[in-house]
Amino acid sequence: MDTKARLKQLLAEHMNLPDLCREDFNDDTPLFGGNLGLDSLDAVELVVVIKKYFGVEILDLEESKTAFGSINALAAFIDFRLPA
Amino acid sequence: MIHEDPASRDRERGAESDVKRPWTARSLGSKFQHQIFYTVIRLLGRYGAYLLLVFTVAWYVLFRPSVRQRSSFYLRRRFPRHNAPQRLLDCYKLCLSLGKVLVDRAVVGILGPKKLGCTLSDKEELHALLAEGRGLILVTAHVGSWQLGMASLYELETPVSLLLHRDQGDVDRHFNEHGDQAPPYRIIDPLGYLGGTLEMLQVLKAGQVLCIMGDRVMGGEGSTLTVDFLGGPVAMPFSPYKLASATTAPIAIIFPHTTGSNSYSLKVGGVLRVPPDLGRSPAAYLPYAQQYVQALEAFVRDYPYQFFNFFDMWTDPTSKPDSA
């Protein structure tokens, strides 16, 4: 399973976002401030889930602004940060 | 120097964000009125300012119905059996107490910190919590003198960050702003990017101290729980408990308060251990919010005139006023 598919599965499960697994879900949808209904506190949960399952830490503000842009952006960020 | 709150003035002056809050941190007094107090402190010292305060507060309490109304939300709950004259006196005592705190804050800024004593009680307990290496969340409230209390945290010898929003145009100065002093804490704006949550995580990750007001929803963090406080339901944020669960940082409940005519104390009112991985459901954090509120109730029982929330906390908490 590639990073994006695993990420969507994890977020659907841990953050109660079943829409992520729909085939017609647009992976460029903004994670925050969009239709997903995530709020600022969910960023805490998101950081924890990504650290726990991918070993990637997102705490830098500038990095997070890019990474939290969408599912596509987050998957790309994780891939970039994952050890080769 | 009394703090005005509800949204009316925000609407009149134009709030700086589109977040709806039932309170504002903006001072009731004008810049000119503040300057008068600062000048009196410089010329006559703290007790000269107290004397002026006695009459200023009396004027506000007697001739500004909005001051009585905003005080009444809490006072009706705290003293349900008091009659009208007693309530007027309660209002005066509460506003005078707040005024003294604000004068003391200015005194420390203008005349120096040695003019007042602030004791960090339970310092060893806080040191022990910090030594766990997971950061420390201090959950406090708008009671006593939080600024002077927070300043005493330098004794922990660890950087302190404070979640704090200041209304645009507020003329009331924090004590360090009377001179060129750097603030004794780093400020994280809850209306910043993602409600400041990532900055808060950074602080805890670095093993530092994060201080959050547990009695008001700031705006960026829209999630609240409904808990009973003084006999009625209120909306309280659950962000401190969620952060604790995400980071396994311990929580210390602290209430800085006046202990005498010349002293403040910052005492630990309880320690909370929130289990990790509690998830997104607000209900998971209810027991911790309830423990905080119980500690707050105990505080206002002991110090009834040191609770400074001048808005109706009990109005329809399910409406989540800042969840927009």
GROMACS .gro file of C-alpha atoms in nm:
model
  408
    1MET     CA    1   0.000   0.000   0.000
    2ASP     CA    2   0.146   0.338  -0.094
    3THR     CA    3   0.180   0.625   0.151
    4LYS     CA    4  -0.129   0.811   0.031
    5ALA     CA    5  -0.357   0.510   0.052
    6ARG     CA    6  -0.227   0.420   0.397
    7LEU     CA    7  -0.257   0.780   0.512
    8LYS     CA    8  -0.619   0.800   0.398
    9GLN     CA    9  -0.699   0.472   0.567
   10LEU     CA   10  -0.537   0.584   0.894
   11LEU     CA   11  -0.706   0.923   0.896
   12ALA     CA   12  -1.042   0.771   0.810
   13GLU     CA   13  -1.004   0.534   1.102
   14HIS     CA   14  -0.840   0.753   1.367
   15MET     CA   15  -1.000   1.084   1.284
   16ASN     CA   16  -1.341   0.959   1.185
   17LEU     CA   17  -1.317   1.082   0.829
   18PRO     CA   18  -1.485   0.810   0.623
   19ASP     CA   19  -1.521   1.047   0.326
   20LEU     CA   20  -1.148   1.013   0.264
   21CYS     CA   21  -1.197   0.658   0.142
   22ARG     CA   22  -1.464   0.748  -0.111
   23GLU     CA   23  -1.348   0.702  -0.467
   24ASP     CA   24  -1.469   1.045  -0.569
   25PHE     CA   25  -1.284   1.222  -0.285
   26ASN     CA   26  -1.060   1.496  -0.418
   27ASP     CA   27  -0.715   1.445  -0.267
   28ASP     CA   28  -0.638   1.813  -0.319
   29THR     CA   29  -0.912   1.917  -0.075
   30PRO     CA   30  -0.767   2.138   0.203
   31LEU     CA   31  -0.738   1.945   0.530
   32PHE     CA   32  -0.824   2.250   0.740
   33GLY     CA   33  -1.079   2.516   0.666
   34GLY     CA   34  -1.242   2.307   0.397
   35ASN     CA   35  -1.523   2.056   0.385
   36LEU     CA   36  -1.358   1.793   0.602
   37GLY     CA   37  -1.462   1.965   0.923
   38LEU     CA   38  -1.120   1.948   1.086
   39ASP     CA   39  -1.046   2.219   1.341
   40SER     CA   40  -0.726   2.342   1.504
   41LEU     CA   41  -0.736   2.082   1.778
   42ASP     CA   42  -0.751   1.810   1.515
   43ALA     CA   43  -0.406   1.926   1.407
   44VAL     CA   44  -0.283   1.781   1.736
   45GLU     CA   45  -0.442   1.447   1.654
   46LEU     CA   46  -0.305   1.459   1.302
   47VAL     CA   47   0.050   1.522   1.423
   48VAL     CA   48   0.021   1.235   1.670
   49VAL     CA   49  -0.114   0.988   1.412
   50ILE     CA   50   0.155   1.072   1.157
   51LYS     CA   51   0.431   1.044   1.415
   52LYS     CA   52   0.294   0.715   1.545
   53TYR     CA   53   0.241   0.537   1.214
   54PHE     CA   54   0.502   0.695   0.986
   55GLY     CA   55   0.763   0.813   1.237
   56VAL     CA   56   0.751   1.159   1.081
   57GLU     CA   57   0.720   1.462   1.304
   58ILE     CA   58   0.546   1.777   1.184
   59LEU     CA   59   0.602   2.059   1.428
   60ASP     CA   60   0.762   2.326   1.215
   61LEU     CA   61   0.504   2.591   1.130
   62GLU     CA   62   0.620   2.658   0.776
   63GLU     CA   63   0.650   2.290   0.696
   64SER     CA   64   0.308   2.221   0.839
   65LYS     CA   65   0.148   2.490   0.625
   66THR     CA   66   0.267   2.298   0.322
   67ALA     CA   67   0.209   1.951   0.459
   68PHE     CA   68  -0.144   2.017   0.582
   69GLY     CA   69  -0.247   2.161   0.248
   70SER     CA   70  -0.419   1.844   0.132
   71ILE     CA   71  -0.393   1.466   0.137
   72ASN     CA   72  -0.168   1.482  -0.166
   73ALA     CA   73   0.058   1.739   0.001
   74LEU     CA   74   0.071   1.545   0.326
   75ALA     CA   75   0.154   1.216   0.153
   76ALA     CA   76   0.429   1.387  -0.045
   77PHE     CA   77   0.567   1.543   0.272
   78ILE     CA   78   0.572   1.207   0.450
   79ASP     CA   79   0.742   1.039   0.154
   80PHE     CA   80   1.002   1.316   0.147
   81ARG     CA   81   1.073   1.282   0.520
   82LEU     CA   82   1.067   0.903   0.537
   83PRO     CA   83   1.412   0.745   0.563
   84ALA     CA   84   1.523   0.602   0.232
   85MET     CA   85  -0.920   4.996   3.460
   86ILE     CA   86  -1.213   4.760   3.473
   87HIS     CA   87  -1.227   4.511   3.192
   88GLU     CA   88  -1.531   4.530   2.976
   89ASP     CA   89  -1.635   4.221   2.799
   90PRO     CA   90  -1.935   4.130   2.594
   91ALA     CA   91  -1.953   4.147   2.227
   92SER     CA   92  -2.126   4.483   2.202
   93ARG     CA   93  -1.806   4.682   2.197
   94ASP     CA   94  -1.644   4.435   1.963
   95ARG     CA   95  -1.925   4.496   1.723
   96GLU     CA   96  -1.901   4.872   1.765
   97ARG     CA   97  -1.528   4.892   1.715
   98GLY     CA   98  -1.493   4.606   1.477
   99ALA     CA   99  -1.338   4.291   1.605
  100GLU     CA  100  -1.004   4.197   1.459
  101SER     CA  101  -1.116   3.853   1.360
  102ASP     CA  102  -1.435   3.692   1.252
  103VAL     CA  103  -1.435   3.474   1.561
  104LYS     CA  104  -1.731   3.543   1.787
  105ARG     CA  105  -1.650   3.552   2.154
  106PRO     CA  106  -1.876   3.645   2.445
  107TRP     CA  107  -1.591   3.840   2.603
  108THR     CA  108  -1.312   4.077   2.516
  109ALA     CA  109  -0.984   4.148   2.689
  110ARG     CA  110  -1.017   4.517   2.609
  111SER     CA  111  -1.003   4.753   2.905
  112LEU     CA  112  -1.306   4.958   3.001
  113GLY     CA  113  -1.099   5.268   3.069
  114SER     CA  114  -0.963   5.504   2.806
  115LYS     CA  115  -0.595   5.559   2.738
  116PHE     CA  116  -0.617   5.892   2.920
  117GLN     CA  117  -0.770   5.729   3.228
  118HIS     CA  118  -0.494   5.470   3.233
  119GLN     CA  119  -0.233   5.744   3.209
  120ILE     CA  120  -0.384   5.915   3.513
  121PHE     CA  121  -0.336   5.598   3.715
  122TYR     CA  122   0.018   5.549   3.589
  123THR     CA  123   0.102   5.908   3.683
  124VAL     CA  124  -0.048   5.869   4.031
  125ILE     CA  125   0.158   5.552   4.082
  126ARG     CA  126   0.474   5.740   3.986
  127LEU     CA  127   0.393   6.038   4.207
  128LEU     CA  128   0.212   5.888   4.505
  129GLY     CA  129   0.292   5.519   4.484
  130ARG     CA  130   0.067   5.221   4.510
  131TYR     CA  131  -0.155   5.341   4.794
  132GLY     CA  132  -0.218   5.672   4.620
  133ALA     CA  133  -0.346   5.476   4.323
  134TYR     CA  134  -0.560   5.261   4.554
  135LEU     CA  135  -0.719   5.576   4.694
  136LEU     CA  136  -0.806   5.699   4.347
  137LEU     CA  137  -0.932   5.351   4.266
  138VAL     CA  138  -1.177   5.350   4.556
  139PHE     CA  139  -1.363   5.644   4.406
  140THR     CA  140  -1.321   5.538   4.044
  141VAL     CA  141  -1.468   5.196   4.109
  142ALA     CA  142  -1.753   5.348   4.310
  143TRP     CA  143  -1.835   5.574   4.018
  144TYR     CA  144  -1.834   5.286   3.771
  145VAL     CA  145  -2.042   5.062   3.996
  146LEU     CA  146  -2.300   5.330   4.074
  147PHE     CA  147  -2.330   5.500   3.736
  148ARG     CA  148  -2.244   5.237   3.478
  149PRO     CA  149  -2.525   4.977   3.480
  150SER     CA  150  -2.326   4.763   3.238
  151VAL     CA  151  -2.059   4.712   3.505
  152ARG     CA  152  -2.319   4.585   3.751
  153GLN     CA  153  -2.477   4.367   3.487
  154ARG     CA  154  -2.149   4.207   3.383
  155SER     CA  155  -2.052   4.139   3.739
  156SER     CA  156  -2.393   3.996   3.822
  157PHE     CA  157  -2.359   3.686   3.605
  158TYR     CA  158  -2.097   3.542   3.838
  159LEU     CA  159  -2.209   3.706   4.161
  160ARG     CA  160  -2.566   3.575   4.129
  161ARG     CA  161  -2.421   3.224   4.111
  162ARG     CA  162  -2.166   3.272   4.385
  163PHE     CA  163  -2.402   3.450   4.627
  164PRO     CA  164  -2.751   3.333   4.526
  165ARG     CA  165  -2.913   3.445   4.852
  166HIS     CA  166  -2.779   3.797   4.859
  167ASN     CA  167  -3.031   4.081   4.831
  168ALA     CA  168  -2.996   4.390   4.614
  169PRO     CA  169  -2.783   4.603   4.854
  170GLN     CA  170  -2.557   4.305   4.923
  171ARG     CA  171  -2.519   4.248   4.550
  172LEU     CA  172  -2.421   4.609   4.499
  173LEU     CA  173  -2.156   4.568   4.767
  174ASP     CA  174  -2.042   4.239   4.610
  175CYS     CA  175  -2.008   4.415   4.277
  176TYR     CA  176  -1.804   4.691   4.436
  177LYS     CA  177  -1.575   4.442   4.613
  178LEU     CA  178  -1.525   4.238   4.295
  179CYS     CA  179  -1.447   4.543   4.081
  180LEU     CA  180  -1.222   4.693   4.348
  181SER     CA  181  -1.036   4.364   4.373
  182LEU     CA  182  -0.980   4.362   3.998
  183GLY     CA  183  -0.876   4.726   4.008
  184LYS     CA  184  -0.617   4.655   4.277
  185VAL     CA  185  -0.475   4.371   4.073
  186LEU     CA  186  -0.441   4.602   3.774
  187VAL     CA  187  -0.283   4.874   3.987
  188ASP     CA  188  -0.041   4.620   4.134
  189ARG     CA  189   0.047   4.503   3.787
  190ALA     CA  190   0.129   4.859   3.685
  191VAL     CA  191   0.320   4.912   4.012
  192VAL     CA  192   0.548   4.619   3.933
  193GLY     CA  193   0.603   4.753   3.582
  194ILE     CA  194   0.664   5.113   3.686
  195LEU     CA  195   0.830   5.084   4.027
  196GLY     CA  196   0.989   4.742   3.996
  197PRO     CA  197   0.912   4.385   4.105
  198LYS     CA  198   1.043   4.433   4.460
  199LYS     CA  199   0.739   4.643   4.543
  200LEU     CA  200   0.530   4.327   4.570
  201GLY     CA  201   0.607   3.977   4.682
  202CYS     CA  202   0.497   3.685   4.471
  203THR     CA  203   0.550   3.338   4.613
  204LEU     CA  204   0.565   3.029   4.400
  205SER     CA  205   0.426   2.774   4.641
  206ASP     CA  206   0.468   2.408   4.558
  207LYS     CA  207   0.777   2.485   4.352
  208GLU     CA  208   0.920   2.142   4.429
  209GLU     CA  209   0.608   1.974   4.296
  210LEU     CA  210   0.631   2.169   3.969
  211HIS     CA  211   1.002   2.087   3.942
  212ALA     CA  212   0.922   1.718   3.986
  213LEU     CA  213   0.658   1.732   3.711
  214LEU     CA  214   0.902   1.908   3.477
  215ALA     CA  215   1.170   1.652   3.555
  216GLU     CA  216   0.954   1.388   3.387
  217GLY     CA  217   1.078   1.542   3.063
  218ARG     CA  218   0.743   1.564   2.884
  219GLY     CA  219   0.680   1.933   2.932
  220LEU     CA  220   0.430   2.077   3.174
  221ILE     CA  221   0.086   2.222   3.107
  222LEU     CA  222  -0.028   2.478   3.362
  223VAL     CA  223  -0.402   2.528   3.344
  224THR     CA  224  -0.506   2.844   3.518
  225ALA     CA  225  -0.801   3.085   3.509
  226HIS     CA  226  -0.887   3.454   3.505
  227VAL     CA  227  -0.840   3.481   3.878
  228GLY     CA  228  -0.615   3.678   4.107
  229SER     CA  229  -0.327   3.825   3.915
  230TRP     CA  230  -0.230   3.580   3.650
  231GLN     CA  231   0.038   3.804   3.503
  232LEU     CA  232   0.226   3.853   3.827
  233GLY     CA  233   0.176   3.488   3.906
  234MET     CA  234   0.315   3.382   3.570
  235ALA     CA  235   0.612   3.611   3.618
  236SER     CA  236   0.704   3.414   3.930
  237LEU     CA  237   0.747   3.104   3.713
  238TYR     CA  238   1.099   3.224   3.634
  239GLU     CA  239   1.183   3.029   3.950
  240LEU     CA  240   1.130   2.710   3.750
  241GLU     CA  241   1.428   2.806   3.532
  242THR     CA  242   1.248   2.673   3.225
  243PRO     CA  243   1.105   2.878   2.938
  244VAL     CA  244   0.736   2.954   2.981
  245SER     CA  245   0.489   3.004   2.696
  246LEU     CA  246   0.147   3.147   2.748
  247LEU     CA  247  -0.159   3.110   2.526
  248LEU     CA  248  -0.284   3.466   2.519
  249HIS     CA  249  -0.497   3.680   2.295
  250ARG     CA  250  -0.493   4.058   2.319
  251ASP     CA  251  -0.765   4.263   2.162
  252GLN     CA  252  -0.648   4.513   1.905
  253GLY     CA  253  -0.629   4.862   2.045
  254ASP     CA  254  -0.634   4.758   2.411
  255VAL     CA  255  -0.473   5.041   2.603
  256ASP     CA  256  -0.412   4.842   2.920
  257ARG     CA  257  -0.042   4.763   2.950
  258HIS     CA  258   0.109   4.440   3.073
  259PHE     CA  259   0.355   4.506   3.350
  260ASN     CA  260   0.663   4.452   3.135
  261GLU     CA  261   0.536   4.709   2.885
  262HIS     CA  262   0.590   5.003   3.120
  263GLY     CA  263   0.961   4.987   3.047
  264ASP     CA  264   1.184   4.808   2.805
  265GLN     CA  265   1.155   4.476   2.983
  266ALA     CA  266   1.111   4.166   2.772
  267PRO     CA  267   0.804   3.967   2.869
  268PRO     CA  268   0.892   3.689   3.112
  269TYR     CA  269   0.705   3.446   2.892
  270ARG     CA  270   0.661   3.377   2.523
  271ILE     CA  271   0.311   3.452   2.397
  272ILE     CA  272   0.126   3.216   2.164
  273ASP     CA  273  -0.174   3.373   1.994
  274PRO     CA  274  -0.475   3.139   1.990
  275LEU     CA  275  -0.598   3.322   1.681
  276GLY     CA  276  -0.279   3.234   1.497
  277TYR     CA  277  -0.221   2.950   1.253
  278LEU     CA  278  -0.418   2.641   1.362
  279GLY     CA  279  -0.501   2.810   1.691
  280GLY     CA  280  -0.138   2.797   1.798
  281THR     CA  281  -0.167   2.421   1.849
  282LEU     CA  282   0.156   2.337   1.669
  283GLU     CA  283   0.347   2.596   1.869
  284MET     CA  284   0.201   2.448   2.186
  285LEU     CA  285   0.314   2.102   2.080
  286GLN     CA  286   0.662   2.240   2.012
  287VAL     CA  287   0.679   2.386   2.363
  288LEU     CA  288   0.584   2.058   2.527
  289LYS     CA  289   0.808   1.858   2.299
  290ALA     CA  290   1.098   2.075   2.419
  291GLY     CA  291   1.012   1.992   2.780
  292GLN     CA  292   0.904   2.349   2.855
  293VAL     CA  293   0.610   2.504   3.037
  294LEU     CA  294   0.286   2.586   2.857
  295CYS     CA  295   0.025   2.793   3.034
  296ILE     CA  296  -0.339   2.790   2.922
  297MET     CA  297  -0.645   2.961   3.063
  298GLY     CA  298  -0.886   2.678   3.124
  299ASP     CA  299  -1.193   2.895   3.183
  300ARG     CA  300  -1.236   3.067   2.848
  301VAL     CA  301  -1.250   2.954   2.492
  302MET     CA  302  -1.000   3.168   2.308
  303GLY     CA  303  -1.132   3.152   1.957
  304GLY     CA  304  -0.896   2.949   1.746
  305GLU     CA  305  -0.965   2.643   1.953
  306GLY     CA  306  -1.331   2.597   1.895
  307SER     CA  307  -1.392   2.276   2.079
  308THR     CA  308  -1.571   2.295   2.409
  309LEU     CA  309  -1.727   2.069   2.665
  310THR     CA  310  -2.024   2.150   2.879
  311VAL     CA  311  -1.958   2.117   3.251
  312ASP     CA  312  -2.142   2.238   3.559
  313PHE     CA  313  -1.988   2.538   3.731
  314LEU     CA  314  -2.155   2.702   4.031
  315GLY     CA  315  -2.477   2.519   3.966
  316GLY     CA  316  -2.516   2.574   3.594
  317PRO     CA  317  -2.373   2.445   3.268
  318VAL     CA  318  -2.086   2.638   3.109
  319ALA     CA  319  -1.874   2.580   2.801
  320MET     CA  320  -1.511   2.510   2.881
  321PRO     CA  321  -1.229   2.435   2.638
  322PHE     CA  322  -1.088   2.086   2.634
  323SER     CA  323  -0.772   2.176   2.445
  324PRO     CA  324  -0.544   2.150   2.753
  325TYR     CA  325  -0.654   1.794   2.816
  326LYS     CA  326  -0.627   1.695   2.452
  327LEU     CA  327  -0.274   1.837   2.435
  328ALA     CA  328  -0.189   1.642   2.749
  329SER     CA  329  -0.322   1.324   2.596
  330ALA     CA  330  -0.128   1.381   2.273
  331THR     CA  331   0.200   1.457   2.448
  332THR     CA  332   0.157   1.270   2.781
  333ALA     CA  333   0.257   1.594   2.953
  334PRO     CA  334   0.127   1.629   3.308
  335ILE     CA  335  -0.116   1.908   3.392
  336ALA     CA  336  -0.091   2.124   3.703
  337ILE     CA  337  -0.392   2.337   3.790
  338ILE     CA  338  -0.272   2.667   3.932
  339PHE     CA  339  -0.456   2.975   4.058
  340PRO     CA  340  -0.247   3.287   4.124
  341HIS     CA  341  -0.418   3.489   4.395
  342THR     CA  342  -0.375   3.771   4.640
  343THR     CA  343  -0.273   3.649   4.981
  344GLY     CA  344  -0.228   3.977   5.162
  345SER     CA  345  -0.198   4.349   5.113
  346ASN     CA  346   0.149   4.309   4.973
  347SER     CA  347   0.174   3.959   4.835
  348TYR     CA  348   0.059   3.714   4.573
  349SER     CA  349   0.084   3.339   4.569
  350LEU     CA  350   0.077   3.082   4.295
  351LYS     CA  351  -0.030   2.748   4.436
  352VAL     CA  352  -0.089   2.412   4.270
  353GLY     CA  353  -0.457   2.324   4.300
  354GLY     CA  354  -0.424   1.973   4.160
  355VAL     CA  355  -0.236   1.755   3.913
  356LEU     CA  356  -0.407   1.578   3.624
  357ARG     CA  357  -0.273   1.280   3.433
  358VAL     CA  358  -0.454   1.240   3.102
  359PRO     CA  359  -0.404   0.898   2.940
  360PRO     CA  360  -0.248   0.895   2.590
  361ASP     CA  361  -0.442   0.840   2.268
  362LEU     CA  362  -0.786   0.949   2.391
  363GLY     CA  363  -0.870   1.054   2.039
  364ARG     CA  364  -1.105   1.316   1.895
  365SER     CA  365  -1.418   1.256   2.097
  366PRO     CA  366  -1.479   1.546   2.337
  367ALA     CA  367  -1.650   1.312   2.582
  368ALA     CA  368  -1.317   1.143   2.652
  369TYR     CA  369  -1.189   1.466   2.808
  370LEU     CA  370  -1.493   1.539   3.022
  371PRO     CA  371  -1.355   1.392   3.348
  372TYR     CA  372  -1.051   1.620   3.329
  373ALA     CA  373  -1.253   1.932   3.252
  374GLN     CA  374  -1.475   1.841   3.548
  375GLN     CA  375  -1.176   1.807   3.780
  376TYR     CA  376  -1.055   2.148   3.667
  377VAL     CA  377  -1.396   2.304   3.731
  378GLN     CA  378  -1.414   2.144   4.075
  379ALA     CA  379  -1.078   2.301   4.159
  380LEU     CA  380  -1.204   2.636   4.027
  381GLU     CA  381  -1.519   2.610   4.239
  382ALA     CA  382  -1.306   2.542   4.544
  383PHE     CA  383  -1.100   2.848   4.460
  384VAL     CA  384  -1.398   3.083   4.428
  385ARG     CA  385  -1.537   2.947   4.754
  386ASP     CA  386  -1.215   3.055   4.925
  387TYR     CA  387  -1.156   3.373   4.723
  388PRO     CA  388  -1.497   3.492   4.598
  389TYR     CA  389  -1.376   3.834   4.490
  390GLN     CA  390  -1.081   3.714   4.285
  391PHE     CA  391  -1.273   3.564   3.994
  392PHE     CA  392  -1.262   3.792   3.690
  393ASN     CA  393  -1.491   3.669   3.417
  394PHE     CA  394  -1.727   3.956   3.345
  395PHE     CA  395  -1.955   3.788   3.097
  396ASP     CA  396  -2.238   3.538   3.109
  397MET     CA  397  -2.056   3.206   3.109
  398TRP     CA  398  -2.387   3.030   3.166
  399THR     CA  399  -2.561   3.138   2.846
  400ASP     CA  400  -2.650   2.844   2.629
  401PRO     CA  401  -2.313   2.668   2.634
  402THR     CA  402  -2.427   2.427   2.366
  403SER     CA  403  -2.428   2.713   2.115
  404LYS     CA  404  -2.044   2.720   2.127
  405PRO     CA  405  -2.014   3.093   2.066
  406ASP     CA  406  -1.670   3.075   1.911
  407SER     CA  407  -1.710   2.769   1.703
  408ALA     CA  408  -1.758   2.975   1.388
   0.00000   0.00000   0.00000
